[in-house]
Coordinates of N, CA and C in Angstrom, one line a residue:
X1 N -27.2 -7.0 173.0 CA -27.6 -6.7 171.6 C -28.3 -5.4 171.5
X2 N -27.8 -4.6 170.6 CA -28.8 -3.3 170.4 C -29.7 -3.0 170.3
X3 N -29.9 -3.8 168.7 CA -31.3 -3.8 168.2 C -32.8 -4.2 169.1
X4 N -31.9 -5.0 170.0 CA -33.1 -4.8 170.8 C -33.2 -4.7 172.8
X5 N -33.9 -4.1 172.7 CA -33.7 -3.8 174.2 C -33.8 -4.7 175.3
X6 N -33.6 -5.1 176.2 CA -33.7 -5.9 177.2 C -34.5 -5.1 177.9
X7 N -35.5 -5.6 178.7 CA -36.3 -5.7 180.1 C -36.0 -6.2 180.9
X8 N -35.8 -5.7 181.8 CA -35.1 -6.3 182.8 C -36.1 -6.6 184.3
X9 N -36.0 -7.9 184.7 CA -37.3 -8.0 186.2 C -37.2 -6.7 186.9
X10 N -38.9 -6.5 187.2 CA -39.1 -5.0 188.4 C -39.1 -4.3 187.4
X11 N -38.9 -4.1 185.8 CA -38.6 -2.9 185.2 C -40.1 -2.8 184.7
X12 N -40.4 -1.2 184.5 CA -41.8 -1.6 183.5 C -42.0 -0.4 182.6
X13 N -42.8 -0.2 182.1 CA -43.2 0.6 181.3 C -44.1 2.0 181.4
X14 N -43.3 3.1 181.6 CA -44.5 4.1 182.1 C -44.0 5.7 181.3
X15 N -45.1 5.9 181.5 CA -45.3 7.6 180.6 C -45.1 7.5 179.6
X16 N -44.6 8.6 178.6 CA -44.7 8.5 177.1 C -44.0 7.2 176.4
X17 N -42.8 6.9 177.2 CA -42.7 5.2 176.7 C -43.6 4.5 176.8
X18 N -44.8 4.2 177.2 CA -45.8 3.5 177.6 C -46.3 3.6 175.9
X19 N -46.5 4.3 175.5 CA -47.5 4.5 174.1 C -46.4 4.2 172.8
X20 N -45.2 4.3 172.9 CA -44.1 4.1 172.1 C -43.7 2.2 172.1
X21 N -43.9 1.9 173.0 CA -43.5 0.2 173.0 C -43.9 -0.5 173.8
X22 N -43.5 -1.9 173.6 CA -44.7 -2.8 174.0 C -43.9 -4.1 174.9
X23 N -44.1 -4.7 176.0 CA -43.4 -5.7 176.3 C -43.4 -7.3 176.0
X24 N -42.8 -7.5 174.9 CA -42.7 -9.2 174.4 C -41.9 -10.4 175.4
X25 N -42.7 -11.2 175.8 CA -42.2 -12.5 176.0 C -42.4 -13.6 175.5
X26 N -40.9 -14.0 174.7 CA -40.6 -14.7 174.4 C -40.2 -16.2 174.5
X27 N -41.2 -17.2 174.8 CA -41.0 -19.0 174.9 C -40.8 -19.6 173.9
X28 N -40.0 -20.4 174.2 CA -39.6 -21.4 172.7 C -40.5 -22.9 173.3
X29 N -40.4 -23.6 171.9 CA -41.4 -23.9 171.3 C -40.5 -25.3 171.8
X30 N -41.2 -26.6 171.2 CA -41.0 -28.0 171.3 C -39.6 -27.6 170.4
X31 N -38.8 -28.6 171.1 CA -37.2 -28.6 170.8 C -36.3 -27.7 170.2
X32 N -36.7 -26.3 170.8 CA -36.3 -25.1 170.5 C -35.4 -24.6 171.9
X33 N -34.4 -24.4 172.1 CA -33.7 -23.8 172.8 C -34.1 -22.3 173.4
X34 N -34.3 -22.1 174.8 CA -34.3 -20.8 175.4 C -32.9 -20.0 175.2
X35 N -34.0 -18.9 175.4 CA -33.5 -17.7 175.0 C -32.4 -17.3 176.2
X36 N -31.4 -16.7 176.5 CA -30.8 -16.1 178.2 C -32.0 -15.1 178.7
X37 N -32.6 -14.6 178.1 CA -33.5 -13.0 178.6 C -34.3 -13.5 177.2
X38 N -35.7 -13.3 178.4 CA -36.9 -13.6 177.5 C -37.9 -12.2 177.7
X39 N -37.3 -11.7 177.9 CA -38.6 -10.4 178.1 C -38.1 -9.1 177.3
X40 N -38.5 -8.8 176.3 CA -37.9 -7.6 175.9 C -38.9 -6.4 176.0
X41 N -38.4 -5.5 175.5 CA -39.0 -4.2 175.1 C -39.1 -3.8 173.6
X42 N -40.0 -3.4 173.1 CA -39.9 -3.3 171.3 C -40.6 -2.2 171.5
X43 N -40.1 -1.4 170.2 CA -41.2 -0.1 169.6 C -42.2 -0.6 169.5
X44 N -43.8 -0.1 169.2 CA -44.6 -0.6 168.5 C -44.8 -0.7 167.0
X45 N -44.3 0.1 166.2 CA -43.7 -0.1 165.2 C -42.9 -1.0 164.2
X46 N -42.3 -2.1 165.2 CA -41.3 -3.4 165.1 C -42.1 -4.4 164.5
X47 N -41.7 -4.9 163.4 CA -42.4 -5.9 162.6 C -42.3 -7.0 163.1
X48 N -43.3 -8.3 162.9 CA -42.2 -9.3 163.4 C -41.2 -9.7 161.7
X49 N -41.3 -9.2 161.2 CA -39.7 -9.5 160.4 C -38.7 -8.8 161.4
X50 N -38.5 -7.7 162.0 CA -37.6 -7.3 163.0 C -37.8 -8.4 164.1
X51 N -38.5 -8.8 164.5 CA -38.5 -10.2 165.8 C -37.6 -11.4 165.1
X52 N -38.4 -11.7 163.7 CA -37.8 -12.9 163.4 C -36.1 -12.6 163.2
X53 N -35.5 -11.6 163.3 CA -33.9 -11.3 162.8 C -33.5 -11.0 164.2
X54 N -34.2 -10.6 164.8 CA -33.5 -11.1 166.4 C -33.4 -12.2 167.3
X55 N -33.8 -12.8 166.9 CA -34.3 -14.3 167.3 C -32.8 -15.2 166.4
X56 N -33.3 -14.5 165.3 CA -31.7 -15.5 164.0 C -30.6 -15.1 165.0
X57 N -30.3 -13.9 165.5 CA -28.9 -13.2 166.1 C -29.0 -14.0 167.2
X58 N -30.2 -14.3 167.9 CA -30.2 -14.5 169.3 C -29.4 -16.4 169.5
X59 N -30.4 -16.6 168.4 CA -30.1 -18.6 168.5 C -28.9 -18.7 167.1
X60 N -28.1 -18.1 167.0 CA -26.9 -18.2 165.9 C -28.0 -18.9 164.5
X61 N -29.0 -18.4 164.1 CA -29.5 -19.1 162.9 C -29.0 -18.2 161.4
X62 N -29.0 -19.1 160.6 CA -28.7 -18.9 159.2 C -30.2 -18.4 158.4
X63 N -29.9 -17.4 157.5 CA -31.4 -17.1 157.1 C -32.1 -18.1 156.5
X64 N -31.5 -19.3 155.8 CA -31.9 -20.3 155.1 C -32.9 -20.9 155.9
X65 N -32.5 -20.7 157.1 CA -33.0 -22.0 158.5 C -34.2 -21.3 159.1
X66 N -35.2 -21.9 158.9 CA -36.8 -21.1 159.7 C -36.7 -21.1 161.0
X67 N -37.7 -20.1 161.1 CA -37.9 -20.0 162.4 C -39.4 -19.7 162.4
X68 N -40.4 -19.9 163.5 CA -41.6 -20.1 163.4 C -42.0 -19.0 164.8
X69 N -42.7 -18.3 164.5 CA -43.2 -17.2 166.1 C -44.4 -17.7 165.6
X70 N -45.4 -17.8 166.7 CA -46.6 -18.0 167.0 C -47.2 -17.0 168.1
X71 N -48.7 -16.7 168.1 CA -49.1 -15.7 169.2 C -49.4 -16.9 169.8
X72 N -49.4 -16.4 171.7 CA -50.3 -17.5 173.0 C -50.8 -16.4 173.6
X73 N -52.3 -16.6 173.4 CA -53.1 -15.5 173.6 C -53.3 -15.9 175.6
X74 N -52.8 -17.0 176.1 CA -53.2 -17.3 177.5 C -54.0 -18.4 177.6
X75 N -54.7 -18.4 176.8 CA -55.7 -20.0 176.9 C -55.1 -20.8 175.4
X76 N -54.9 -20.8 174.6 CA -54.3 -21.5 173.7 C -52.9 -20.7 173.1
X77 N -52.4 -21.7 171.9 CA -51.7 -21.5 171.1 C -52.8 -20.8 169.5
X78 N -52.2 -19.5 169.3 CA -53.3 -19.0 168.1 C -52.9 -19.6 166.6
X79 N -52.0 -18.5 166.1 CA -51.7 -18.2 164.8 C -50.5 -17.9 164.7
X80 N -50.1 -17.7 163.5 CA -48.7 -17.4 162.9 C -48.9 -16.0 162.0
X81 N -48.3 -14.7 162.8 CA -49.0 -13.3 162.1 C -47.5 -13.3 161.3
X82 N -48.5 -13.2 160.4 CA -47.3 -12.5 159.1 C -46.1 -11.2 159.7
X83 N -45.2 -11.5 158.2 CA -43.7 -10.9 159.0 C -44.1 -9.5 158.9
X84 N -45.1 -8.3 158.0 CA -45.4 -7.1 157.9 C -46.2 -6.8 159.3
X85 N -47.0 -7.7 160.1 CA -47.1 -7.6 161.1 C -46.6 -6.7 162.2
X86 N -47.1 -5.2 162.8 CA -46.4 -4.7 163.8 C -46.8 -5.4 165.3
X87 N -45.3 -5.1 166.3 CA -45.6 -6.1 167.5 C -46.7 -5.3 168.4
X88 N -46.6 -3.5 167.8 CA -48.4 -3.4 168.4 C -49.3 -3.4 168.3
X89 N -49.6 -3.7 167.4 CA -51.1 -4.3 166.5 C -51.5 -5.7 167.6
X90 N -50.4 -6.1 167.6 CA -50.8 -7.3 167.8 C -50.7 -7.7 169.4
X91 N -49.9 -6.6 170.1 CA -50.1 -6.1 171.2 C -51.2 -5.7 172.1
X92 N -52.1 -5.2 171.3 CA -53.3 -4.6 171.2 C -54.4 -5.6 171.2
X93 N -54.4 -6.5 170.0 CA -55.4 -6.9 169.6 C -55.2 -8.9 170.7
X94 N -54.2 -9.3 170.9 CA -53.5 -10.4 171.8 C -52.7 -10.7 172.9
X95 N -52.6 -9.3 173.6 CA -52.1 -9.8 174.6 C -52.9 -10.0 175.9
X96 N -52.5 -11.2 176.1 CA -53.3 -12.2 177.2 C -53.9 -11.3 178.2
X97 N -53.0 -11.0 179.2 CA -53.0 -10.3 180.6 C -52.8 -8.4 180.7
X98 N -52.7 -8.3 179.2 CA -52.9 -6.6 179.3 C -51.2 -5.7 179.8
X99 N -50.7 -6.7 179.9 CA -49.0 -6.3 180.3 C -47.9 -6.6 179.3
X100 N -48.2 -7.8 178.5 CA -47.3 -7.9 177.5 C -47.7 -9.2 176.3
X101 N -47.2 -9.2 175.5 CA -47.5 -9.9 174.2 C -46.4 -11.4 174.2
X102 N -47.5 -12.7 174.3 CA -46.6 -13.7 174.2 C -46.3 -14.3 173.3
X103 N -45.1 -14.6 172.8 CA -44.7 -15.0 171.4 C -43.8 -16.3 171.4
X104 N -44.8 -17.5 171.1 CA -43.9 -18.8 171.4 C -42.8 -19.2 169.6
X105 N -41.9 -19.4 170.2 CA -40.9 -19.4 168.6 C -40.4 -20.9 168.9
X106 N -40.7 -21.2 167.5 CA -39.7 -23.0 167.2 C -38.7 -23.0 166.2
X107 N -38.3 -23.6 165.4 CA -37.6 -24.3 164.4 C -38.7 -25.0 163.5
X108 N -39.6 -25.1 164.2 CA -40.6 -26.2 163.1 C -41.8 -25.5 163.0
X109 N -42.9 -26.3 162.0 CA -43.6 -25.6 161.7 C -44.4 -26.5 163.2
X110 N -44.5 -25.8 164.3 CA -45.6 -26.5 164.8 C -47.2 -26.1 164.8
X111 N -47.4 -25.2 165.3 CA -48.9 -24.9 164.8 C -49.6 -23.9 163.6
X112 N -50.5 -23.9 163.5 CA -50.9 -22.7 163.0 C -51.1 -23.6 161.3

């Protein structure tokens, strides 16, 4: 898929790409189907309204049909950041382990 990049294991992030984008991994949620490749690469600039339309391409969804991203800060399940939301802000401000940003996605509304 284009729009968004794959990460691929052993790959990482260095020099002026470092400050340009951010590494998301992606876990589905209670009765939500995994993804093939859960680790991507995103601008920082990428809303999650850009997450949530990759996620629709990824799991064949219809726009009618929700889809739910949640942040996992590492010790819990947090919140549900609005779709104006950039994935570095929030990269910044929740990612667990300082390497990348965890974003659990369902079908349902489960938390938050």
């Amino acid at each position: 898929y284009s729009f968004c990049t794959l990460l691929g294991e052993g790959e990482g992030v260095r020099g002026k790409m470092a400050s340009k984008s951010v590494t998301v991994f992606l876990s589905p949620g209670p009765e939500t189907p995994k993804l093939k490749q859960n680790i991507y690469k995103l601008d920082r600039t990428k809303t999650m309204s850009f997450v949530h339309g990759c996620l629709r391409k990824y799991l064949n969804r219809q726009k009618h049909e929700p889809i739910f991203c949640f942040i996992n800060n590492g010790d819990s399940i947090g919140f549900s950041p609005t779709p104006d939301q950039t994935v570095g802000d929030l990269y910044d401000n929740f990612s667990a382990d300082g390497k990348r940003l965890t974003l659990v996605y369902a079908f349902k509304q489960t938390w938050g």
